[in-house]
Every structure is written in C-alpha cells, then in structure tokens.
mmCIF file with all atom_site columns, C-alpha atoms in Angstrom:
data_model
loop_
_atom_site.group_PDB
_atom_site.id
_atom_site.type_symbol
_atom_site.label_atom_id
_atom_site.label_alt_id
_atom_site.label_comp_id
_atom_site.label_asym_id
_atom_site.label_entity_id
_atom_site.label_seq_id
_atom_site.pdbx_PDB_ins_code
_atom_site.Cartn_x
_atom_site.Cartn_y
_atom_site.Cartn_z
_atom_site.occupancy
_atom_site.B_iso_or_equiv
_atom_site.pdbx_formal_charge
_atom_site.auth_seq_id
_atom_site.auth_comp_id
_atom_site.auth_asym_id
_atom_site.auth_atom_id
_atom_site.pdbx_PDB_model_num
ATOM 1   C CA . MET A 1 1   ? 48.010 32.679 36.108 1.00 0.00 ? 12  MET A CA 1
ATOM 2   C CA . GLN A 1 2   ? 43.955 33.812 37.200 1.00 0.00 ? 13  GLN A CA 1
ATOM 3   C CA . ASN A 1 3   ? 42.797 30.010 38.581 1.00 0.00 ? 14  ASN A CA 1
ATOM 4   C CA . ILE A 1 4   ? 45.965 31.264 41.496 1.00 0.00 ? 15  ILE A CA 1
ATOM 5   C CA . VAL A 1 5   ? 44.894 34.125 42.211 1.00 0.00 ? 16  VAL A CA 1
ATOM 6   C CA . LEU A 1 6   ? 41.722 33.188 42.257 1.00 0.00 ? 17  LEU A CA 1
ATOM 7   C CA . LEU A 1 7   ? 42.284 30.377 45.307 1.00 0.00 ? 18  LEU A CA 1
ATOM 8   C CA . GLN A 1 8   ? 43.864 32.309 47.282 1.00 0.00 ? 19  GLN A CA 1
ATOM 9   C CA . PRO A 1 9   ? 41.678 33.529 48.855 1.00 0.00 ? 20  PRO A CA 1
ATOM 10  C CA . LEU A 1 10  ? 39.815 30.365 48.575 1.00 0.00 ? 21  LEU A CA 1
ATOM 11  C CA . LEU A 1 11  ? 42.970 28.711 50.785 1.00 0.00 ? 22  LEU A CA 1
ATOM 12  C CA . TYR A 1 12  ? 43.369 31.282 53.178 1.00 0.00 ? 23  TYR A CA 1
ATOM 13  C CA . ILE A 1 13  ? 39.625 31.087 53.936 1.00 0.00 ? 24  ILE A CA 1
ATOM 14  C CA . MET A 1 14  ? 40.306 27.368 54.770 1.00 0.00 ? 25  MET A CA 1
ATOM 15  C CA . GLY A 1 15  ? 43.418 28.576 56.649 1.00 0.00 ? 26  GLY A CA 1
ATOM 16  C CA . VAL A 1 16  ? 40.767 30.132 59.102 1.00 0.00 ? 27  VAL A CA 1
ATOM 17  C CA . ILE A 1 17  ? 38.293 27.930 58.962 1.00 0.00 ? 28  ILE A CA 1
ATOM 18  C CA . MET A 1 18  ? 40.892 24.267 59.076 1.00 0.00 ? 29  MET A CA 1
ATOM 19  C CA . LYS A 1 19  ? 41.003 24.767 63.351 1.00 0.00 ? 30  LYS A CA 1
ATOM 20  C CA . ARG A 1 20  ? 37.831 22.590 63.578 1.00 0.00 ? 31  ARG A CA 1
ATOM 21  C CA . SER A 1 21  ? 37.853 19.037 62.220 1.00 0.00 ? 32  SER A CA 1
ATOM 22  C CA . ARG A 1 22  ? 40.279 19.009 59.553 1.00 0.00 ? 33  ARG A CA 1
ATOM 23  C CA . LYS A 1 23  ? 39.694 16.504 58.200 1.00 0.00 ? 34  LYS A CA 1
ATOM 24  C CA . PHE A 1 24  ? 36.621 16.827 56.957 1.00 0.00 ? 35  PHE A CA 1
ATOM 25  C CA . ILE A 1 25  ? 36.650 20.470 55.736 1.00 0.00 ? 36  ILE A CA 1
ATOM 26  C CA . VAL A 1 26  ? 39.572 19.343 53.435 1.00 0.00 ? 37  VAL A CA 1
ATOM 27  C CA . PHE A 1 27  ? 37.293 16.120 52.105 1.00 0.00 ? 38  PHE A CA 1
ATOM 28  C CA . VAL A 1 28  ? 34.757 18.955 51.236 1.00 0.00 ? 39  VAL A CA 1
ATOM 29  C CA . VAL A 1 29  ? 36.342 21.380 50.544 1.00 0.00 ? 40  VAL A CA 1
ATOM 30  C CA . GLY A 1 30  ? 38.318 20.148 47.644 1.00 0.00 ? 41  GLY A CA 1
ATOM 31  C CA . LEU A 1 31  ? 35.539 18.180 46.717 1.00 0.00 ? 42  LEU A CA 1
ATOM 32  C CA . VAL A 1 32  ? 33.902 21.742 45.923 1.00 0.00 ? 43  VAL A CA 1
ATOM 33  C CA . ILE A 1 33  ? 36.957 22.874 43.891 1.00 0.00 ? 44  ILE A CA 1
ATOM 34  C CA . LEU A 1 34  ? 36.874 19.563 41.776 1.00 0.00 ? 45  LEU A CA 1
ATOM 35  C CA . LEU A 1 35  ? 32.589 19.920 41.242 1.00 0.00 ? 46  LEU A CA 1
ATOM 36  C CA . GLY A 1 36  ? 32.776 23.709 40.135 1.00 0.00 ? 47  GLY A CA 1
ATOM 37  C CA . GLY A 1 37  ? 35.917 22.753 38.255 1.00 0.00 ? 48  GLY A CA 1
ATOM 38  C CA . ILE A 1 38  ? 34.100 20.132 36.354 1.00 0.00 ? 49  ILE A CA 1
ATOM 39  C CA . TYR A 1 39  ? 31.502 22.085 35.747 1.00 0.00 ? 50  TYR A CA 1
ATOM 40  C CA . GLY A 1 40  ? 32.715 25.812 35.181 1.00 0.00 ? 51  GLY A CA 1
ATOM 41  C CA . GLY A 1 41  ? 35.013 23.323 32.590 1.00 0.00 ? 52  GLY A CA 1
ATOM 42  C CA . TYR A 1 42  ? 31.791 22.240 30.104 1.00 0.00 ? 53  TYR A CA 1
ATOM 43  C CA . ARG A 1 43  ? 30.180 25.109 30.273 1.00 0.00 ? 54  ARG A CA 1
ATOM 44  C CA . TYR A 1 44  ? 32.869 26.982 29.757 1.00 0.00 ? 55  TYR A CA 1
ATOM 45  C CA . PHE A 1 45  ? 34.068 24.274 26.802 1.00 0.00 ? 56  PHE A CA 1
ATOM 46  C CA . MET A 1 46  ? 29.855 24.395 25.945 1.00 0.00 ? 57  MET A CA 1
ATOM 47  C CA . GLY A 1 47  ? 29.574 27.948 26.454 1.00 0.00 ? 58  GLY A CA 1
ATOM 48  C CA . GLN A 1 48  ? 32.520 28.629 24.175 1.00 0.00 ? 59  GLN A CA 1
ATOM 49  C CA . SER A 1 49  ? 32.190 26.108 21.419 1.00 0.00 ? 60  SER A CA 1
ATOM 50  C CA . ASP A 1 50  ? 28.121 28.202 20.263 1.00 0.00 ? 61  ASP A CA 1
ATOM 51  C CA . SER A 1 51  ? 29.924 30.945 19.921 1.00 0.00 ? 62  SER A CA 1
ATOM 52  C CA . VAL A 1 52  ? 32.921 30.076 18.205 1.00 0.00 ? 63  VAL A CA 1
ATOM 53  C CA . ALA A 1 53  ? 29.399 28.254 15.793 1.00 0.00 ? 64  ALA A CA 1
ATOM 54  C CA . HIS A 1 54  ? 28.022 31.133 15.344 1.00 0.00 ? 65  HIS A CA 1
ATOM 55  C CA . ARG A 1 55  ? 31.582 33.058 14.722 1.00 0.00 ? 66  ARG A CA 1
ATOM 56  C CA . THR A 1 56  ? 32.597 30.065 11.703 1.00 0.00 ? 67  THR A CA 1
ATOM 57  C CA . THR A 1 57  ? 29.156 30.026 10.032 1.00 0.00 ? 68  THR A CA 1
ATOM 58  C CA . THR A 1 58  ? 28.935 33.866 9.379  1.00 0.00 ? 69  THR A CA 1
ATOM 59  C CA . LYS A 1 59  ? 32.841 34.250 8.509  1.00 0.00 ? 70  LYS A CA 1
ATOM 60  C CA . LYS A 1 60  ? 32.571 30.851 6.006  1.00 0.00 ? 71  LYS A CA 1
ATOM 61  C CA . THR A 1 61  ? 36.303 29.171 7.339  1.00 0.00 ? 72  THR A CA 1
ATOM 62  C CA . ALA A 1 62  ? 37.330 26.671 5.332  1.00 0.00 ? 73  ALA A CA 1
ATOM 63  C CA . HIS A 1 63  ? 37.423 23.761 7.833  1.00 0.00 ? 74  HIS A CA 1
ATOM 64  C CA . LYS A 1 64  ? 39.945 20.552 7.638  1.00 0.00 ? 75  LYS A CA 1
ATOM 65  C CA . LYS A 1 65  ? 38.794 17.868 7.315  1.00 0.00 ? 76  LYS A CA 1
ATOM 66  C CA . LYS A 1 66  ? 40.261 15.711 10.321 1.00 0.00 ? 77  LYS A CA 1
ATOM 67  C CA . ILE A 1 67  ? 41.459 17.495 13.113 1.00 0.00 ? 78  ILE A CA 1
ATOM 68  C CA . GLN A 1 68  ? 44.050 16.390 16.138 1.00 0.00 ? 79  GLN A CA 1
ATOM 69  C CA . LEU A 1 69  ? 42.961 16.951 18.931 1.00 0.00 ? 80  LEU A CA 1
ATOM 70  C CA . VAL A 1 70  ? 45.297 15.705 22.416 1.00 0.00 ? 81  VAL A CA 1
ATOM 71  C CA . ALA A 1 71  ? 44.279 16.013 25.759 1.00 0.00 ? 82  ALA A CA 1
ATOM 72  C CA . LEU A 1 72  ? 46.905 16.090 28.524 1.00 0.00 ? 83  LEU A CA 1
ATOM 73  C CA . GLY A 1 73  ? 46.613 16.007 32.552 1.00 0.00 ? 84  GLY A CA 1
ATOM 74  C CA . ASP A 1 74  ? 45.187 14.090 35.280 1.00 0.00 ? 85  ASP A CA 1
ATOM 75  C CA . SER A 1 75  ? 42.148 12.110 36.141 1.00 0.00 ? 86  SER A CA 1
ATOM 76  C CA . LEU A 1 76  ? 39.248 14.730 34.847 1.00 0.00 ? 87  LEU A CA 1
ATOM 77  C CA . THR A 1 77  ? 41.091 14.408 31.379 1.00 0.00 ? 88  THR A CA 1
ATOM 78  C CA . GLN A 1 78  ? 40.954 10.378 31.786 1.00 0.00 ? 89  GLN A CA 1
ATOM 79  C CA . GLY A 1 79  ? 37.492 11.073 32.060 1.00 0.00 ? 90  GLY A CA 1
ATOM 80  C CA . VAL A 1 80  ? 37.206 9.113  36.200 1.00 0.00 ? 91  VAL A CA 1
ATOM 81  C CA . GLY A 1 81  ? 34.483 9.770  36.980 1.00 0.00 ? 92  GLY A CA 1
ATOM 82  C CA . ASP A 1 82  ? 31.939 9.871  32.988 1.00 0.00 ? 93  ASP A CA 1
ATOM 83  C CA . GLN A 1 83  ? 29.333 7.784  34.451 1.00 0.00 ? 94  GLN A CA 1
ATOM 84  C CA . LYS A 1 84  ? 28.539 7.143  30.799 1.00 0.00 ? 95  LYS A CA 1
ATOM 85  C CA . LYS A 1 85  ? 31.999 5.387  30.281 1.00 0.00 ? 96  LYS A CA 1
ATOM 86  C CA . GLN A 1 86  ? 32.650 7.845  27.045 1.00 0.00 ? 97  GLN A CA 1
ATOM 87  C CA . GLY A 1 87  ? 36.227 9.380  27.998 1.00 0.00 ? 98  GLY A CA 1
ATOM 88  C CA . GLY A 1 88  ? 34.850 12.566 29.477 1.00 0.00 ? 99  GLY A CA 1
ATOM 89  C CA . TYR A 1 89  ? 34.571 15.863 29.361 1.00 0.00 ? 100 TYR A CA 1
ATOM 90  C CA . VAL A 1 90  ? 37.514 14.740 26.285 1.00 0.00 ? 101 VAL A CA 1
ATOM 91  C CA . SER A 1 91  ? 34.343 13.223 24.566 1.00 0.00 ? 102 SER A CA 1
ATOM 92  C CA . LEU A 1 92  ? 32.244 16.397 24.453 1.00 0.00 ? 103 LEU A CA 1
ATOM 93  C CA . ILE A 1 93  ? 34.080 18.073 23.328 1.00 0.00 ? 104 ILE A CA 1
ATOM 94  C CA . LYS A 1 94  ? 34.813 16.122 20.247 1.00 0.00 ? 105 LYS A CA 1
ATOM 95  C CA . GLN A 1 95  ? 31.857 15.358 19.972 1.00 0.00 ? 106 GLN A CA 1
ATOM 96  C CA . LYS A 1 96  ? 30.957 19.194 19.838 1.00 0.00 ? 107 LYS A CA 1
ATOM 97  C CA . ILE A 1 97  ? 33.734 19.388 17.145 1.00 0.00 ? 108 ILE A CA 1
ATOM 98  C CA . GLU A 1 98  ? 32.825 17.304 15.024 1.00 0.00 ? 109 GLU A CA 1
ATOM 99  C CA . LYS A 1 99  ? 29.137 18.252 14.855 1.00 0.00 ? 110 LYS A CA 1
ATOM 100 C CA . GLN A 1 100 ? 29.552 22.666 14.613 1.00 0.00 ? 111 GLN A CA 1
ATOM 101 C CA . ASP A 1 101 ? 32.566 22.568 12.192 1.00 0.00 ? 112 ASP A CA 1
ATOM 102 C CA . HIS A 1 102 ? 31.532 18.407 10.548 1.00 0.00 ? 113 HIS A CA 1
ATOM 103 C CA . THR A 1 103 ? 34.504 16.368 10.240 1.00 0.00 ? 114 THR A CA 1
ATOM 104 C CA . THR A 1 104 ? 36.750 13.538 12.028 1.00 0.00 ? 115 THR A CA 1
ATOM 105 C CA . VAL A 1 105 ? 38.100 14.602 15.342 1.00 0.00 ? 116 VAL A CA 1
ATOM 106 C CA . VAL A 1 106 ? 40.899 11.712 16.573 1.00 0.00 ? 117 VAL A CA 1
ATOM 107 C CA . THR A 1 107 ? 42.196 12.237 19.820 1.00 0.00 ? 118 THR A CA 1
ATOM 108 C CA . SER A 1 108 ? 44.537 11.585 21.407 1.00 0.00 ? 119 SER A CA 1
ATOM 109 C CA . ASN A 1 109 ? 44.140 10.539 25.476 1.00 0.00 ? 120 ASN A CA 1
ATOM 110 C CA . TYR A 1 110 ? 47.466 11.734 27.932 1.00 0.00 ? 121 TYR A CA 1
ATOM 111 C CA . GLY A 1 111 ? 45.521 11.633 31.085 1.00 0.00 ? 122 GLY A CA 1
ATOM 112 C CA . VAL A 1 112 ? 46.519 10.010 34.130 1.00 0.00 ? 123 VAL A CA 1
ATOM 113 C CA . ALA A 1 113 ? 44.647 10.005 37.464 1.00 0.00 ? 124 ALA A CA 1
ATOM 114 C CA . GLY A 1 114 ? 46.558 11.239 40.471 1.00 0.00 ? 125 GLY A CA 1
ATOM 115 C CA . ASP A 1 115 ? 48.495 13.229 38.500 1.00 0.00 ? 126 ASP A CA 1
ATOM 116 C CA . ARG A 1 116 ? 50.368 16.720 39.491 1.00 0.00 ? 127 ARG A CA 1
ATOM 117 C CA . SER A 1 117 ? 52.112 19.560 37.149 1.00 0.00 ? 128 SER A CA 1
ATOM 118 C CA . ASP A 1 118 ? 55.632 17.341 37.890 1.00 0.00 ? 129 ASP A CA 1
ATOM 119 C CA . GLN A 1 119 ? 54.162 14.025 36.872 1.00 0.00 ? 130 GLN A CA 1
ATOM 120 C CA . ILE A 1 120 ? 52.331 15.419 34.302 1.00 0.00 ? 131 ILE A CA 1
ATOM 121 C CA . LEU A 1 121 ? 56.215 17.066 32.701 1.00 0.00 ? 132 LEU A CA 1
ATOM 122 C CA . LYS A 1 122 ? 58.317 14.360 33.121 1.00 0.00 ? 133 LYS A CA 1
ATOM 123 C CA . ARG A 1 123 ? 55.193 11.891 31.322 1.00 0.00 ? 134 ARG A CA 1
ATOM 124 C CA . LEU A 1 124 ? 56.207 13.617 28.553 1.00 0.00 ? 135 LEU A CA 1
ATOM 125 C CA . ASN A 1 125 ? 59.746 14.491 28.681 1.00 0.00 ? 136 ASN A CA 1
ATOM 126 C CA . GLU A 1 126 ? 60.649 11.288 28.903 1.00 0.00 ? 137 GLU A CA 1
ATOM 127 C CA . HIS A 1 127 ? 58.116 10.418 26.214 1.00 0.00 ? 138 HIS A CA 1
ATOM 128 C CA . PRO A 1 128 ? 58.634 12.326 22.916 1.00 0.00 ? 139 PRO A CA 1
ATOM 129 C CA . ALA A 1 129 ? 55.412 9.909  20.687 1.00 0.00 ? 140 ALA A CA 1
ATOM 130 C CA . MET A 1 130 ? 53.693 12.509 23.472 1.00 0.00 ? 141 MET A CA 1
ATOM 131 C CA . GLN A 1 131 ? 54.919 15.823 22.658 1.00 0.00 ? 142 GLN A CA 1
ATOM 132 C CA . LYS A 1 132 ? 55.195 14.307 18.522 1.00 0.00 ? 143 LYS A CA 1
ATOM 133 C CA . LYS A 1 133 ? 51.545 14.322 18.891 1.00 0.00 ? 144 LYS A CA 1
ATOM 134 C CA . LEU A 1 134 ? 51.195 17.686 20.719 1.00 0.00 ? 145 LEU A CA 1
ATOM 135 C CA . LYS A 1 135 ? 53.028 19.249 17.729 1.00 0.00 ? 146 LYS A CA 1
ATOM 136 C CA . SER A 1 136 ? 50.932 18.331 15.161 1.00 0.00 ? 147 SER A CA 1
ATOM 137 C CA . ALA A 1 137 ? 47.383 18.578 17.250 1.00 0.00 ? 148 ALA A CA 1
ATOM 138 C CA . ASP A 1 138 ? 45.231 21.237 15.946 1.00 0.00 ? 149 ASP A CA 1
ATOM 139 C CA . VAL A 1 139 ? 43.775 21.574 19.549 1.00 0.00 ? 150 VAL A CA 1
ATOM 140 C CA . ILE A 1 140 ? 45.276 21.428 22.968 1.00 0.00 ? 151 ILE A CA 1
ATOM 141 C CA . VAL A 1 141 ? 42.951 20.508 26.225 1.00 0.00 ? 152 VAL A CA 1
ATOM 142 C CA . MET A 1 142 ? 45.206 20.328 29.767 1.00 0.00 ? 153 MET A CA 1
ATOM 143 C CA . THR A 1 143 ? 42.956 19.719 33.059 1.00 0.00 ? 154 THR A CA 1
ATOM 144 C CA . VAL A 1 144 ? 46.112 19.829 35.856 1.00 0.00 ? 155 VAL A CA 1
ATOM 145 C CA . GLY A 1 145 ? 45.976 21.968 39.668 1.00 0.00 ? 156 GLY A CA 1
ATOM 146 C CA . GLY A 1 146 ? 43.422 20.424 41.501 1.00 0.00 ? 157 GLY A CA 1
ATOM 147 C CA . ASN A 1 147 ? 46.456 17.020 42.653 1.00 0.00 ? 158 ASN A CA 1
ATOM 148 C CA . ASP A 1 148 ? 48.661 19.370 43.216 1.00 0.00 ? 159 ASP A CA 1
ATOM 149 C CA . LEU A 1 149 ? 46.373 21.366 45.375 1.00 0.00 ? 160 LEU A CA 1
ATOM 150 C CA . LEU A 1 150 ? 45.588 18.089 47.264 1.00 0.00 ? 161 LEU A CA 1
ATOM 151 C CA . GLN A 1 151 ? 49.471 17.621 47.763 1.00 0.00 ? 162 GLN A CA 1
ATOM 152 C CA . THR A 1 152 ? 49.292 21.251 49.544 1.00 0.00 ? 163 THR A CA 1
ATOM 153 C CA . LEU A 1 153 ? 46.591 20.399 51.986 1.00 0.00 ? 164 LEU A CA 1
ATOM 154 C CA . GLN A 1 154 ? 47.234 17.727 52.710 1.00 0.00 ? 165 GLN A CA 1
ATOM 155 C CA . LYS A 1 155 ? 51.227 18.385 53.927 1.00 0.00 ? 166 LYS A CA 1
ATOM 156 C CA . ASN A 1 156 ? 49.312 21.203 55.447 1.00 0.00 ? 167 ASN A CA 1
ATOM 157 C CA . LEU A 1 157 ? 47.183 19.921 56.974 1.00 0.00 ? 168 LEU A CA 1
ATOM 158 C CA . PHE A 1 158 ? 48.051 20.045 61.165 1.00 0.00 ? 169 PHE A CA 1
ATOM 159 C CA . VAL A 1 159 ? 49.987 22.933 60.664 1.00 0.00 ? 170 VAL A CA 1
ATOM 160 C CA . GLY A 1 160 ? 49.586 24.383 64.153 1.00 0.00 ? 171 GLY A CA 1
ATOM 161 C CA . SER A 1 161 ? 49.874 28.550 63.110 1.00 0.00 ? 172 SER A CA 1
ATOM 162 C CA . GLN A 1 162 ? 48.147 29.656 60.404 1.00 0.00 ? 173 GLN A CA 1
ATOM 163 C CA . SER A 1 163 ? 50.633 32.280 59.108 1.00 0.00 ? 174 SER A CA 1
ATOM 164 C CA . LYS A 1 164 ? 52.768 29.070 58.199 1.00 0.00 ? 175 LYS A CA 1
ATOM 165 C CA . PHE A 1 165 ? 49.509 28.011 56.759 1.00 0.00 ? 176 PHE A CA 1
ATOM 166 C CA . GLU A 1 166 ? 49.836 31.166 54.697 1.00 0.00 ? 177 GLU A CA 1
ATOM 167 C CA . SER A 1 167 ? 52.625 30.834 54.055 1.00 0.00 ? 178 SER A CA 1
ATOM 168 C CA . ASN A 1 168 ? 53.280 27.572 52.826 1.00 0.00 ? 179 ASN A CA 1
ATOM 169 C CA . VAL A 1 169 ? 50.531 27.943 50.853 1.00 0.00 ? 180 VAL A CA 1
ATOM 170 C CA . ASN A 1 170 ? 52.275 31.222 49.158 1.00 0.00 ? 181 ASN A CA 1
ATOM 171 C CA . THR A 1 171 ? 55.098 29.031 47.932 1.00 0.00 ? 182 THR A CA 1
ATOM 172 C CA . ALA A 1 172 ? 53.409 25.914 46.858 1.00 0.00 ? 183 ALA A CA 1
ATOM 173 C CA . SER A 1 173 ? 50.901 28.076 44.921 1.00 0.00 ? 184 SER A CA 1
ATOM 174 C CA . LYS A 1 174 ? 54.183 30.240 43.258 1.00 0.00 ? 185 LYS A CA 1
ATOM 175 C CA . THR A 1 175 ? 56.041 26.722 42.466 1.00 0.00 ? 186 THR A CA 1
ATOM 176 C CA . TYR A 1 176 ? 52.389 25.113 40.858 1.00 0.00 ? 187 TYR A CA 1
ATOM 177 C CA . ALA A 1 177 ? 52.573 28.971 38.779 1.00 0.00 ? 188 ALA A CA 1
ATOM 178 C CA . ALA A 1 178 ? 56.069 27.820 38.066 1.00 0.00 ? 189 ALA A CA 1
ATOM 179 C CA . LYS A 1 179 ? 55.365 24.081 37.010 1.00 0.00 ? 190 LYS A CA 1
ATOM 180 C CA . LEU A 1 180 ? 52.470 24.926 35.731 1.00 0.00 ? 191 LEU A CA 1
ATOM 181 C CA . ASP A 1 181 ? 54.622 27.153 32.761 1.00 0.00 ? 192 ASP A CA 1
ATOM 182 C CA . LYS A 1 182 ? 57.056 24.715 31.570 1.00 0.00 ? 193 LYS A CA 1
ATOM 183 C CA . LEU A 1 183 ? 53.923 22.917 30.616 1.00 0.00 ? 194 LEU A CA 1
#
C-alpha cells in the first residue's frame, strides 16, 4: 500500500508534464521507475540480509538444512535483464541465504515477463502445483506492478485533460491495490 501512496505524486507530476512529447516522457519515466525499482530492490535485499545475518549469528538460531524459496511475479522475477543470465534477483537472494545460513536453497521461479497483477493471480489460481509450492515455501518473493503502471500510462497517454488523467490514475491505483491484496 505504501508503494501506491509513493507513486501518486509521481503520477501527478507526470500528468502535468505529459502535455509535451507524451510518448518520450512516458518512456523515460517508465524506464526510471523500472531501474529505480531494480536498484531499490537490490539495495533493500542486500541491506536486509546483512542485518539478518547479524541477528542470527548473535542469537544462535538453528537453521533448516534446506530452504524452499518461491518467486512469483513479472519480468524482474523471471530474471529479464540479468546480464550474467543467472536468474536475476532471485538468484542473488538464494546465494545470500546460502552464504549467510550455510544451507541449501531450492528455488521455484514463477516469474513471467509482461504479466500484470491480474495475470499473475490468474496463473496462480489455475495452477495447483504453484499453489502447493507457495504453501510449503519458507521464503516467498514477489515483484508485481510495473506492467500495471505501464498499462495505465498507455491507456491514458492521450487523455485531453489533467483532471481526467488524475481520475483515471486514481481509479487504476485503487484497482491495483485490490489486485495486490488478492495476491
């Protein structure tokens, strides 16, 4: 829910700016959001794992010998853009957990490039094996929302008035929040 609140000022600013060269601006803003999300997610997980490593070593917690990590989402989850072709951020999380906890991590990656939140939910509802994996997972990671945002921007690219644009974006934000809650 915090992500939606954080996106609303950005979307408002985009509405003001979009009166000029809308396609270029949408492309640039989408690219910035995507790169920012990748960088932020990477920094978040790397920072989180360091603090988790510190806490677990001081508490002497017993660790599982094998951890099930299930990833659900869009192209970021799938690993699109990973220049080393190692599985993207899912692979980074796996490596970090294995190193920190001296354990084996088995991953199941259900990321599909281009999927919106409704498509991810549909896949989840239609695949009992995926549901079973999620229920037995020790760790679940998910990226979703970038394609929802792009779809909203594409649909509203040529909306004439700023108020109509803002109204459409607010409606889309509420719809996205409901879909995310279902996931």
